[in-house]
C-alpha angles and dihedrals in degrees: 000000000000124000117344098322112144117230115261109228112211143179129197125217120192132133087222110083091197092059091049089051090054091052092047093050097041093051092059088076088066113062091191089065108084113197113220102170149315127233132194097206134050091228090055091046091050093053093045091052090054093064103022094051096200125196092221137029125195107199143172122228108215105061134141119268097001128031121226087246094057091043092055090050089058097048103029096108090052097047125073096196135020130184124191118214108185148139092232117087091176092076096055092101092055091045095053090044084061088055092250107179093219142358118212126192119219139277089067112219130195092243094052091046089053089051090054092045091054089050092047091049093050094048091046091050090049091050091053095059113105096215116061114218118247127194130200122198124222132162107301090339135090118198112205123196116217109179105298094343128088121210119198108207124186114229089229089066094059113105098181145332124234124197117226106181105279092356135072124211115214111207120203130168092260108029144005122228130201118214133187094233132098122248087240090058089050093054092050090055101038121078113267093219091058104038128047129192107225103166139009087262103034143055122178137205104250090219091056097058111112100172136019123212133169099256101013143022136212110239110184100314098329129094112228121195117234115216120223094246091055101048094093091061089050092050090054089058091062093063100036 
């Protein structure tokens, strides 16, 4: 671990032992992830969660007896972070409605796991801060409270917004900011002609879009995924 970041204790639940092995091996590259057990059934995972009390759960969806979706419903109040690793993209909406931090489609790769690990770490670091970030909306300006400081940020400087459960990350060319406001709330406050929701976890500044694609877009130098339900809005941009 680096700095004062507390270790993130996790368990993994999947009826496929090979997928559990991948999670275990890939996690070794991230010292802040502390492996506390793997379980091949949802019932075993549920019982283990009750006494281990992990911070993070990796879980499959299609499992005998109890699905990963139903399992997360049972333990959601006791688990800070959950990441689905599944072969079923059709359950992504339910997963995000349960505030899953990430939704990974199999086969799990080392690169994709690393991406999730970075997201996990960023969210965990933000959760450890004693002062929650607040944001105020004014015309063309966002005022972000960071402890005792107030930062005034012009809307034109925002590249994109990323949902992280109850928080939203504001990405700018020079610095990122965390706020204790949902992405939905942001979209209600920001002008609809300047900001576009493109995914359950992302919204972009229209003026920052450099390239439009079918399932993703290039926003500044970052590739942002486009969710299926948002593709029609992206398609309209092409002809505007």
